[in-house]
mmCIF file of C-alpha atoms in Angstrom:
data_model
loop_
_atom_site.group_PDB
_atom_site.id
_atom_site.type_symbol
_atom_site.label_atom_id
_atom_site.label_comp_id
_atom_site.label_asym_id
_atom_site.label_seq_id
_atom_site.Cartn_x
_atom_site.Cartn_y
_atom_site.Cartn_z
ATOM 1 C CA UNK A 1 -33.071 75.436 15.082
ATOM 2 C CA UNK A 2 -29.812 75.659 17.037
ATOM 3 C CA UNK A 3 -31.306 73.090 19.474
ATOM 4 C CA UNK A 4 -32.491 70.739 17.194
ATOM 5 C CA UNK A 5 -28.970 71.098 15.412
ATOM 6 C CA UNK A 6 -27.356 70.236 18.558
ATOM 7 C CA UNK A 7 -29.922 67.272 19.353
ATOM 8 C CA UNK A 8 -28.926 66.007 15.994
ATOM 9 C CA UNK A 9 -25.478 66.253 16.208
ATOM 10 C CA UNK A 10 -25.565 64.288 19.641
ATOM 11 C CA UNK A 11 -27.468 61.543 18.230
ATOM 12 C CA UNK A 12 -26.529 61.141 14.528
ATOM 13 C CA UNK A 13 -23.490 58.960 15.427
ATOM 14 C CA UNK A 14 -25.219 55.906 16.845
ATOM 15 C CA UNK A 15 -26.655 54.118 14.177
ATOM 16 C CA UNK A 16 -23.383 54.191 12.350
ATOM 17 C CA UNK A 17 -21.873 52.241 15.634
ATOM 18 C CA UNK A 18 -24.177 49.901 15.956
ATOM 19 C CA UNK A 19 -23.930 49.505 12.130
ATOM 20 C CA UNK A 20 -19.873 48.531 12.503
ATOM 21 C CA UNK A 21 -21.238 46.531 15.340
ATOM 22 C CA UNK A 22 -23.293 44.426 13.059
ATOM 23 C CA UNK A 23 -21.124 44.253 10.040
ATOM 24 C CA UNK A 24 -18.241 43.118 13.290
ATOM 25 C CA UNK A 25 -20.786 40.491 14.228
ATOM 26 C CA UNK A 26 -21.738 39.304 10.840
ATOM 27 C CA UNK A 27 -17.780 39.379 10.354
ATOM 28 C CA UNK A 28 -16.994 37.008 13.123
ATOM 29 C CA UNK A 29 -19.736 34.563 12.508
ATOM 30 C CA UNK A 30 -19.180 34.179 9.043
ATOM 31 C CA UNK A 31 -15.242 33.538 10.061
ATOM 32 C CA UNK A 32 -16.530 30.680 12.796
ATOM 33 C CA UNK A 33 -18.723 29.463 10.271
ATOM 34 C CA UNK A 34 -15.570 28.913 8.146
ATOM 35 C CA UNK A 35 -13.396 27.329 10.894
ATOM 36 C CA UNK A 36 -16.536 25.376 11.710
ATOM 37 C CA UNK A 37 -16.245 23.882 8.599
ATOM 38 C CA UNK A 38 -12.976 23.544 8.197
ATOM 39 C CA UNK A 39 -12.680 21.745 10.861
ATOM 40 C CA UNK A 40 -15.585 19.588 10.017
ATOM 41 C CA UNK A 41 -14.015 18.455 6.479
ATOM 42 C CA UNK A 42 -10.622 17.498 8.794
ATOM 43 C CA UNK A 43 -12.637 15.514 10.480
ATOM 44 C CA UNK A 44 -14.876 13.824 7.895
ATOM 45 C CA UNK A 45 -11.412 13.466 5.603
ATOM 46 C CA UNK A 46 -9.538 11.901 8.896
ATOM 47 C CA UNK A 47 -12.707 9.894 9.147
ATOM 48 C CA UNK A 48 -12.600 8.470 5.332
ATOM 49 C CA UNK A 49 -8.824 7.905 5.475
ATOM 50 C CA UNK A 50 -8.959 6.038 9.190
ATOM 51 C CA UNK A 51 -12.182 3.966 9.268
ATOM 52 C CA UNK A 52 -14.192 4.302 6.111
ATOM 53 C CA UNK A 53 -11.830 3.224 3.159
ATOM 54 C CA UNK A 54 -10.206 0.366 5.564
ATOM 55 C CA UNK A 55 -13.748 -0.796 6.171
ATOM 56 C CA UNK A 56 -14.946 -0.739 2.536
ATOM 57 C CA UNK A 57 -11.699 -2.102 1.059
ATOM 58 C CA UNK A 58 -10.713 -4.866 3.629
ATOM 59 C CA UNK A 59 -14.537 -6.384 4.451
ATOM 60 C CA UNK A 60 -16.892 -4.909 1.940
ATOM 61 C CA UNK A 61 -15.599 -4.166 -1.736
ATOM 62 C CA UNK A 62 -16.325 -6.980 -3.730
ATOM 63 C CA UNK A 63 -13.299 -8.586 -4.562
ATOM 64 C CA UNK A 64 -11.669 -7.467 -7.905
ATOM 65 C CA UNK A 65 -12.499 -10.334 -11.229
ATOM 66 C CA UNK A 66 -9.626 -12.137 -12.931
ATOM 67 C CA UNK A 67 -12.208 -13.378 -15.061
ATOM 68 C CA UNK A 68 -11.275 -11.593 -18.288
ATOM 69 C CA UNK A 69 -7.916 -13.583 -18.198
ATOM 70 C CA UNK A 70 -9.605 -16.860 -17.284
ATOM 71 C CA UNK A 71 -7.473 -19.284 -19.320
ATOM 72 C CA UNK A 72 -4.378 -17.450 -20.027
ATOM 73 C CA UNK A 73 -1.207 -18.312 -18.255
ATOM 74 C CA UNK A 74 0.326 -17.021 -14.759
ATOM 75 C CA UNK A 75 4.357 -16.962 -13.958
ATOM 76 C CA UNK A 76 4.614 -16.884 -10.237
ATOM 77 C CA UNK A 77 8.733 -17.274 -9.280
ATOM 78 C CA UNK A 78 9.558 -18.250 -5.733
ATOM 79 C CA UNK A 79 6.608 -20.547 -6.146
ATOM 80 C CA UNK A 80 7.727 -23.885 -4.023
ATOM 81 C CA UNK A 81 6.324 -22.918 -1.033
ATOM 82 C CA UNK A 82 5.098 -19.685 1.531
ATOM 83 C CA UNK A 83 3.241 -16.873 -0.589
ATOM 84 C CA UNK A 84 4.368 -18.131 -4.215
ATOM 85 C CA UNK A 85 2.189 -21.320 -3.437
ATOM 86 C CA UNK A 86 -0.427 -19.531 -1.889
ATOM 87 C CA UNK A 87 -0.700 -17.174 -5.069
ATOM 88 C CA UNK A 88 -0.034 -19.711 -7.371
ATOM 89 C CA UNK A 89 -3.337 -21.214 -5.929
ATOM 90 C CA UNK A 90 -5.231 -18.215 -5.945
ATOM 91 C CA UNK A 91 -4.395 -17.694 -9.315
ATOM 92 C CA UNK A 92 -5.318 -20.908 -10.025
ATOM 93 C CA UNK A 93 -8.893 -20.955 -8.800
ATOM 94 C CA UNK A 94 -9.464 -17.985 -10.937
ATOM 95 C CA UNK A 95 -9.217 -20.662 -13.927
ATOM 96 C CA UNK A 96 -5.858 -19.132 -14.611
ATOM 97 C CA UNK A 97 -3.107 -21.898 -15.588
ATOM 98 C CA UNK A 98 0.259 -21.648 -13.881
ATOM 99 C CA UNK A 99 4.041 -21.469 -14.822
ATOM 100 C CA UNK A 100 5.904 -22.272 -11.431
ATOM 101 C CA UNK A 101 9.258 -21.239 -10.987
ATOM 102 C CA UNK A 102 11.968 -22.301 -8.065
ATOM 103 C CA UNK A 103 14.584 -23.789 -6.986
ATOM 104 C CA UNK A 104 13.020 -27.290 -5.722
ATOM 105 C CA UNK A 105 11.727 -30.019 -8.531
ATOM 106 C CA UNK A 106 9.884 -32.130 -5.850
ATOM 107 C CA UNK A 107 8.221 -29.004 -3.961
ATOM 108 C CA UNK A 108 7.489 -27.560 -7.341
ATOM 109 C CA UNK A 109 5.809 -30.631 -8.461
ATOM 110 C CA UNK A 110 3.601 -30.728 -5.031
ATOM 111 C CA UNK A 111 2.502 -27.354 -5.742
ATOM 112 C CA UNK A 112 1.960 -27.990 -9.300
ATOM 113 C CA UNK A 113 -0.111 -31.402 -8.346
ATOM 114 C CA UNK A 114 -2.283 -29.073 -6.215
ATOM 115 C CA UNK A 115 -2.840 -26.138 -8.983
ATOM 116 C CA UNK A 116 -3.776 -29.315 -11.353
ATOM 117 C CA UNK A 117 -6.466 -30.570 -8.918
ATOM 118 C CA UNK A 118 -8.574 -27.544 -9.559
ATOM 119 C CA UNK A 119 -8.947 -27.834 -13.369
ATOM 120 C CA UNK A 120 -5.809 -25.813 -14.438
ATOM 121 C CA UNK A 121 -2.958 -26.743 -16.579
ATOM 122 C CA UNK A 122 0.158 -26.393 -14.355
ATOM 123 C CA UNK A 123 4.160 -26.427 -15.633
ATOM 124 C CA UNK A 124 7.618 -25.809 -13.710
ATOM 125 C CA UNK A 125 10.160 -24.714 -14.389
ATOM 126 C CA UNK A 126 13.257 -25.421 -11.767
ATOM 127 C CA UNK A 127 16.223 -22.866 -12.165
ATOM 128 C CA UNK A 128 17.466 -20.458 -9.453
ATOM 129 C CA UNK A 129 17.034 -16.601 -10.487
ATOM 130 C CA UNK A 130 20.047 -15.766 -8.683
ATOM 131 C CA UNK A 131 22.610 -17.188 -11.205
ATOM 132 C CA UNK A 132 24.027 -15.558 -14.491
ATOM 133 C CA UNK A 133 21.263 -13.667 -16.053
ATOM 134 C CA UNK A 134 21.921 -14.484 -19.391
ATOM 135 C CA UNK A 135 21.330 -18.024 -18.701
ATOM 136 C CA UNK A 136 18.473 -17.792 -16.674
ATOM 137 C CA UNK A 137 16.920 -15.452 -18.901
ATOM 138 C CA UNK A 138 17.327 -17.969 -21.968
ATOM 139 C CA UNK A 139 16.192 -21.324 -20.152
ATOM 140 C CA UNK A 140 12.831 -19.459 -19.060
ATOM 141 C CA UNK A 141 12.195 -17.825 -22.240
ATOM 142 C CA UNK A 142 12.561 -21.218 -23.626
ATOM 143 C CA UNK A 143 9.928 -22.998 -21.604
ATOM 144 C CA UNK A 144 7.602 -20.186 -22.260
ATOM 145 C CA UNK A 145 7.212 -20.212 -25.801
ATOM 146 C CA UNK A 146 6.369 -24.054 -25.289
ATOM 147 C CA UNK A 147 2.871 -22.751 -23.958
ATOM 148 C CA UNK A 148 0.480 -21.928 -26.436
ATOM 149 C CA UNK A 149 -1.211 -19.833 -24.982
ATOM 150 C CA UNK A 150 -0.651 -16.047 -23.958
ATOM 151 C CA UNK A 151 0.944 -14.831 -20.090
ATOM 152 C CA UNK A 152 -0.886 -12.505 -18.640
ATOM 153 C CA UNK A 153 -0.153 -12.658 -15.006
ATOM 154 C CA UNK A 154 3.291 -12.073 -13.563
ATOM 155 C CA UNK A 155 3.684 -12.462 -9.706
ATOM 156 C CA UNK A 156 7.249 -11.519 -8.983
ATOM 157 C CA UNK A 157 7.799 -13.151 -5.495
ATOM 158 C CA UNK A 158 11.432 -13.982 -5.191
ATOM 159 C CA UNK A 159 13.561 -12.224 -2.493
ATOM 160 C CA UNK A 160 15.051 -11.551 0.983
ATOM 161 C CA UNK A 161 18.715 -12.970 1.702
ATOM 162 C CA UNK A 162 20.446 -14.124 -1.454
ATOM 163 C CA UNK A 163 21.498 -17.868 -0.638
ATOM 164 C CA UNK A 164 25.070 -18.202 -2.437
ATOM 165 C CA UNK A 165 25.885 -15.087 -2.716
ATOM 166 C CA UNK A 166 28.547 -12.932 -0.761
ATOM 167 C CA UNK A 167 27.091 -10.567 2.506
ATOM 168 C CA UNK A 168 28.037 -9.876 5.349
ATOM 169 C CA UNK A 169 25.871 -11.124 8.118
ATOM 170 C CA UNK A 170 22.661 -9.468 8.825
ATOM 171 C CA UNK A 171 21.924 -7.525 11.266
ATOM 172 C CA UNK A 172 24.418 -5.503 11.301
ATOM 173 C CA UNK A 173 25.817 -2.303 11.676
ATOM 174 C CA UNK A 174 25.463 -0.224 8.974
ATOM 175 C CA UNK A 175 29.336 1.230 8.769
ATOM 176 C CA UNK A 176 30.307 -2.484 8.799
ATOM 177 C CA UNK A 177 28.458 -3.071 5.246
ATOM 178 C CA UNK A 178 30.360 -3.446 2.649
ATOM 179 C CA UNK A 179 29.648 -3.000 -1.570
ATOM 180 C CA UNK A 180 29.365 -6.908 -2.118
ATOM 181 C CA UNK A 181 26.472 -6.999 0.730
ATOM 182 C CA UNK A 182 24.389 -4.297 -1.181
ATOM 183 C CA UNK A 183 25.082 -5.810 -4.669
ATOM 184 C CA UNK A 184 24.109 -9.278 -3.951
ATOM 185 C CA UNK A 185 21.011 -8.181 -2.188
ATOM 186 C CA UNK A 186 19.946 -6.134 -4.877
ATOM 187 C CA UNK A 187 20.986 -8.683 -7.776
ATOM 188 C CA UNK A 188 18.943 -11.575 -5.782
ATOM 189 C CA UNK A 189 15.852 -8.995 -5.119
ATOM 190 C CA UNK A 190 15.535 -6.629 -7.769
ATOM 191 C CA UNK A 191 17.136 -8.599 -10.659
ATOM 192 C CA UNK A 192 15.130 -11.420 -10.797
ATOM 193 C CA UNK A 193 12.090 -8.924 -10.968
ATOM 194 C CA UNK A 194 13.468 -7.225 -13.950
ATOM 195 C CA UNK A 195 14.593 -10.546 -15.672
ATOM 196 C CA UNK A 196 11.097 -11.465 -15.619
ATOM 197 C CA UNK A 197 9.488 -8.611 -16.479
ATOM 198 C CA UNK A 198 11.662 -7.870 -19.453
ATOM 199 C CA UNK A 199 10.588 -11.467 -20.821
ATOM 200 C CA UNK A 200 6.508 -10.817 -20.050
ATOM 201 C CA UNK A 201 5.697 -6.739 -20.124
ATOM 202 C CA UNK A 202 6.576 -6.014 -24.012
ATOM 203 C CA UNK A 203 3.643 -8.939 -24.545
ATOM 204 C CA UNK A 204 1.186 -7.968 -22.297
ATOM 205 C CA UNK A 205 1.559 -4.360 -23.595
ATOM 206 C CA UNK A 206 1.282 -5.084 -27.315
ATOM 207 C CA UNK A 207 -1.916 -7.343 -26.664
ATOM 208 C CA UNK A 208 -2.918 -4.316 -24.379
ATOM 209 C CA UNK A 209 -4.070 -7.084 -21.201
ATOM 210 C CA UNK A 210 -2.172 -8.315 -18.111
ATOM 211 C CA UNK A 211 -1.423 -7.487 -14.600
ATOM 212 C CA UNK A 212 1.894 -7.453 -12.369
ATOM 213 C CA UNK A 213 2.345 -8.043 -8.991
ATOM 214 C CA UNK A 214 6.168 -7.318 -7.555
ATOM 215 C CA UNK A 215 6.049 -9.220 -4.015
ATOM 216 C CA UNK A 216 8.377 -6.285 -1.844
ATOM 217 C CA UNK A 217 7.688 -6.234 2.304
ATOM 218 C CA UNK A 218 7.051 -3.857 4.347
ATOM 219 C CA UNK A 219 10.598 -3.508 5.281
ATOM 220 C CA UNK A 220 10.653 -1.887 1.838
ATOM 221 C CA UNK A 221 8.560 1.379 3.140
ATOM 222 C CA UNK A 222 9.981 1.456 6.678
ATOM 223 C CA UNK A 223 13.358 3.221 8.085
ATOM 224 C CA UNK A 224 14.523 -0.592 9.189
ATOM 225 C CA UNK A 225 18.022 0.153 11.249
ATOM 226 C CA UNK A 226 20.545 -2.878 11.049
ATOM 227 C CA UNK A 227 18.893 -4.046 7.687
ATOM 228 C CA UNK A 228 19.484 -1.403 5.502
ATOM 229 C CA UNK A 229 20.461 -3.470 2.351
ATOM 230 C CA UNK A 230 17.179 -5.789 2.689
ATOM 231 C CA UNK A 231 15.279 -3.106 2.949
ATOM 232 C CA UNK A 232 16.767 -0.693 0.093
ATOM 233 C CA UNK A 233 16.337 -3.562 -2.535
ATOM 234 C CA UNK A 234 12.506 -3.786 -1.095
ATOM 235 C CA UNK A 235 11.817 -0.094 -1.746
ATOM 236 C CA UNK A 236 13.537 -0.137 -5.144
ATOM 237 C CA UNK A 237 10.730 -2.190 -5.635
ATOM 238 C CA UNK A 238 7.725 -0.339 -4.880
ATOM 239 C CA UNK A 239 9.745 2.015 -6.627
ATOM 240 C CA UNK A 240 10.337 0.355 -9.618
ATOM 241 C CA UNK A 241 6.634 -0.686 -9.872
ATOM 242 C CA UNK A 242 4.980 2.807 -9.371
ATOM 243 C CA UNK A 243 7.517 3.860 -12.083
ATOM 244 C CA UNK A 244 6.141 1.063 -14.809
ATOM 245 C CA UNK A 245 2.391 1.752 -13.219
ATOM 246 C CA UNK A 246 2.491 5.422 -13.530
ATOM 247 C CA UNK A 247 3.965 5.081 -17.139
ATOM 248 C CA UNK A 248 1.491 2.561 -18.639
ATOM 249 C CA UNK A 249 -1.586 4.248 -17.268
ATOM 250 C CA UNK A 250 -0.074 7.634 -19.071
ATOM 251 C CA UNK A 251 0.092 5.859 -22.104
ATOM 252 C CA UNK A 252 -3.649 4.581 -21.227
ATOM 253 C CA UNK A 253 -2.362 1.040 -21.489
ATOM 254 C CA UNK A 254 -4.732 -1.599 -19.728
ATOM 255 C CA UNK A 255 -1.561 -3.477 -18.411
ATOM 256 C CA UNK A 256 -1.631 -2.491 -14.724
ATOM 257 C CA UNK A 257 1.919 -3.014 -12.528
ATOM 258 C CA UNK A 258 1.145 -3.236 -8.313
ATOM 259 C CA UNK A 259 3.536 -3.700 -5.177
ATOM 260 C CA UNK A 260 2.681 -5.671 -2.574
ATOM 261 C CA UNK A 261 3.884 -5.406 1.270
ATOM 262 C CA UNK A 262 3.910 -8.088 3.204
ATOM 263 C CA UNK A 263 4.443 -7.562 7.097
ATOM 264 C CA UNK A 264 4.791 -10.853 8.643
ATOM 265 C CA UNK A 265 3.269 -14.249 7.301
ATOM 266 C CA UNK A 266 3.468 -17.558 8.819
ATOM 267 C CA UNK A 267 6.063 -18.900 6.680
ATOM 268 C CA UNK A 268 9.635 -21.025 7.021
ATOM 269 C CA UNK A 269 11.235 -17.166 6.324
ATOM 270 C CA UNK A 270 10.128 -15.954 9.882
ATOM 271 C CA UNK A 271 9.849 -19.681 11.438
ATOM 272 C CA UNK A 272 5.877 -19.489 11.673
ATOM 273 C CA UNK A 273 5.288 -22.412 8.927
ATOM 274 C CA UNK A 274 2.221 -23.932 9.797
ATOM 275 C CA UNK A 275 1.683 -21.450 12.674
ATOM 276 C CA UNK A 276 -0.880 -18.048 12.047
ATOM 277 C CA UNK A 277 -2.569 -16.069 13.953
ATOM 278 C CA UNK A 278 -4.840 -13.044 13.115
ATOM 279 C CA UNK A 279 -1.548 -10.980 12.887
ATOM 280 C CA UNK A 280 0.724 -13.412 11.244
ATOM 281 C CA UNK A 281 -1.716 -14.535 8.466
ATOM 282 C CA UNK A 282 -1.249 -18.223 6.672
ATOM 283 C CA UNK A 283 0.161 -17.584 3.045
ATOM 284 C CA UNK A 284 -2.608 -18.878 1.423
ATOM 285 C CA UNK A 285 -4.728 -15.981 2.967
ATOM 286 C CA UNK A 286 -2.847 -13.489 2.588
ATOM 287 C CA UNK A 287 -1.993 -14.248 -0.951
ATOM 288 C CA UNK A 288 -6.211 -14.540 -1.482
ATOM 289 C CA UNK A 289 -6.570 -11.313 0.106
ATOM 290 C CA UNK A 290 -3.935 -10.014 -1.933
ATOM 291 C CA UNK A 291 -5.638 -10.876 -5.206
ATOM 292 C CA UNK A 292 -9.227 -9.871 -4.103
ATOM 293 C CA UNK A 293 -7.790 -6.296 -3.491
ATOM 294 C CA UNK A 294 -5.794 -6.216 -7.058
ATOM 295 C CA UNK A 295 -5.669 -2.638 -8.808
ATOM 296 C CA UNK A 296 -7.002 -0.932 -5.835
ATOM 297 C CA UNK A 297 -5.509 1.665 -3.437
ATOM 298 C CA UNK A 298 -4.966 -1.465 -0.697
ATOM 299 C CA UNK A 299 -3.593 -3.414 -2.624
ATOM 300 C CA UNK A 300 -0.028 -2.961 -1.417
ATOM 301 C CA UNK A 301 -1.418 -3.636 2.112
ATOM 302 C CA UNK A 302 -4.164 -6.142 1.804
ATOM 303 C CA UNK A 303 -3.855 -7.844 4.717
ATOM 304 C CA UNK A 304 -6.231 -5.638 7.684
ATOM 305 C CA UNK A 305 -3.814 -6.521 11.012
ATOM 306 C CA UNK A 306 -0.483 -5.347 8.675
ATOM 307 C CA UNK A 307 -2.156 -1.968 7.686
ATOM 308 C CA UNK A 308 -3.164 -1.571 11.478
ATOM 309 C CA UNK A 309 0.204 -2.145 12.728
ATOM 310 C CA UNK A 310 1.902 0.313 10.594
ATOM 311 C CA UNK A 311 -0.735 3.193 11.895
ATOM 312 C CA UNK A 312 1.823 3.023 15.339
ATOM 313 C CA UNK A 313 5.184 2.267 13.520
ATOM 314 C CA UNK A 314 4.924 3.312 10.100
ATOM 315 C CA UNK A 315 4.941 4.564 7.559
ATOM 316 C CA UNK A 316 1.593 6.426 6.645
ATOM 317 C CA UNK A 317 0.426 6.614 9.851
ATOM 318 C CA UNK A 318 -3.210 8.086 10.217
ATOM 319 C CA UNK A 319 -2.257 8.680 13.929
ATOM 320 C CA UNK A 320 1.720 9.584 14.598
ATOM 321 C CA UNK A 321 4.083 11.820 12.994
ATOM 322 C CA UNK A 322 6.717 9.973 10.633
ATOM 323 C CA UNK A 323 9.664 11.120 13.017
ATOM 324 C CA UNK A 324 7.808 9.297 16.087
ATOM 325 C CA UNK A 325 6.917 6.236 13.986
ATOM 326 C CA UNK A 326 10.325 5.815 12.684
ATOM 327 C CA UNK A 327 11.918 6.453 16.718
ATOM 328 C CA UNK A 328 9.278 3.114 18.199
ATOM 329 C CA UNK A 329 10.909 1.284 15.103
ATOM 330 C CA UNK A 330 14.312 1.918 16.002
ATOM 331 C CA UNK A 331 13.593 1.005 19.726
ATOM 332 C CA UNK A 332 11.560 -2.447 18.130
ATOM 333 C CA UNK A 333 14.361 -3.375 16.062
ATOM 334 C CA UNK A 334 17.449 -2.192 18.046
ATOM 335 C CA UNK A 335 19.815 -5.126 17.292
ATOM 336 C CA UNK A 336 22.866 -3.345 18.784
ATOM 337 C CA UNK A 337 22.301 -5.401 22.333
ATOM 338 C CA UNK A 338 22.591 -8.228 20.343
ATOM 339 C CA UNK A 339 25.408 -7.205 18.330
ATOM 340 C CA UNK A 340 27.629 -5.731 21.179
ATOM 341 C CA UNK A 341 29.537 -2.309 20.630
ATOM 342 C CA UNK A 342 30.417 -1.356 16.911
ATOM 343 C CA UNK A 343 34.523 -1.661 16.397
ATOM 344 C CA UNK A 344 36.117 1.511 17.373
ATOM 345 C CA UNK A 345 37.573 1.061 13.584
ATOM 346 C CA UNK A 346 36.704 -1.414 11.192
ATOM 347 C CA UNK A 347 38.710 -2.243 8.348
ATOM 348 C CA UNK A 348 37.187 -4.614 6.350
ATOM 349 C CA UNK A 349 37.583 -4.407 2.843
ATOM 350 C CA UNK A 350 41.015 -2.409 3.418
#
């Protein structure tokens, strides 16, 4: 008995190691089978955001219908030439007829000739947005109610430097920029947006049908050094629209508000009129592209080369981190060889 005790004794303790042996093994497979798969939806989520949606959205979605507003009436301000023509004629095509607003009679009535060539009604209206609201606000609203017929497309597309207005000269640097610089800029670029929208949203919600599109840049979502009051009045914006967007949808309204960011188009703005390439897209295009992509998640970026170009400098990079996106931006737009050393003290507006 005593030496089968002590056999027992000696031997009883290895099956409970190798049992803590096992449940260790089992342990640290199950935990690699976890990182396994974490790693795997990283990947596969990385995968969706980088090539997948891009793919879908930019070559493959079918491009969204305006054909449940087929005969109602567009506004599209800023629309004598550049992206305001090319979505004036995009609208049109759509069987949509067109209210064209800008500064220019005879380039209004070229683009208005063109709308009216395929099968749409087209009217102008000439006034510059910049001057007193008031005014502007009364003249417009009393061209509209001449329609007959019910607005429900408003493509906000006036902006960028505010011609008659005080600034100081742009670029420059920031410490040099006074109140008058920012006001103007913001007046020119966000007030004409509101002007119009207070005229056309209150309709389009009661009648529960319409769509906005507020023409910012991409400026608007960058850290743009030198440029600062351009680029504030573009993010108020996108701002301003996901505000209105995120508020109608709450209310389930069927009125939807988007943003759009243009990076560079061959226009007179950046001197490529009349000059694209596959990154610098013609207006017409882009403003095609824009509309195909309406109410989706690319529709602030519709345009494939733009939304590649901001994967190295910004912002939403699938790639870089914000802080190395925003540094290659700075070294891009570094005006400050151009401008020469900042005044030891500047007084103006003292």
């Amino acid at each position: 008995f005593c030496s089968s005790h002590r056999s027992f004794a000696r031997f009883t303790p290895l099956p409970i190691s190798m049992g803590l042996s096992t449940t260790s093994s089992r342990s640290l497979a199950i935990s690699q089978a976890l990182a396994v798969g974490v790693a795997s939806a990283a990947v596969l989520s990385k995968l969706q955001q980088v090539m997948i949606e891009p793919l879908w959205h930019y070559f493959f979605r079918p491009a969204t219908s305006f054909e449940h507003l087929k005969g109602d009436w567009a506004v599209i301000s800023g629309a004598s030439r550049g992206l305001g023509r090319g979505y004036a004629l995009g609208l049109a095509r759509r069987g949509m007829h067109v209210v064209l607003i800008a500064r220019s009679r005879d380039a209004l009535e070229a683009v208005a000739d063109e709308c009216r060539a395929l099968g749409v009604n087209a009217q102008i209206i000439v006034t510059n947005l910049g001057d007193e609201a008031s005014t502007v606000r009364n003249n417009i609203a009393a061209e509209l109610n001449k329609l007959g017929g019910d607005v429900s497309v408003l493509v906000n597309n006036v902006g960028g430097k505010p011609v008659g207005m005080p600034m100081a000269p742009l670029p420059s640097y920031c410490e040099h920029l006074d109140f008058d610089t920012y006001d103007s800029f913001f007046r020119f670029n966000c007030g004409s947006a509101v002007l119009l929208m207070h005229l056309l949203l209150e309709g389009m919600v009661q009648r529960n049908k319409g769509y906005i599109l507020n023409v910012s840049s991409v400026n608007g979502l960058q850290a743009c050094p030198f440029l600062s009051p351009y680029s504030a009045a573009k993010a108020w914006i996108c701002s301003y629209s996901v505000c209105l967007n995120n508020e109608l949808r709450g209310r389930t309204s069927a009125v939807r508000v988007d943003f759009v960011c243009p990076g560079p188009v061959a226009t007179d703005g950046i001197g490529r009129a009349g000059l694209p390439s596959k990154g610098v897209p013609d207006p017409c295009a882009f403003a095609e592209k824009s509309l195909s992509l309406a109410k989706s998640a690319f529709a602030e970026c519709p345009w494939p080369w733009h939304w590649w170009r901001r994967q190295f400098v910004g912002p939403g990079s699938c790639f870089r981190s914000a802080a190395a996106c925003e540094a290659q931006l700075f070294a891009e737009m570094d005006y400050s060889k151009m401008l020469g050393p900042p005044d030891a003290l500047n007084t103006r507006g003292l």
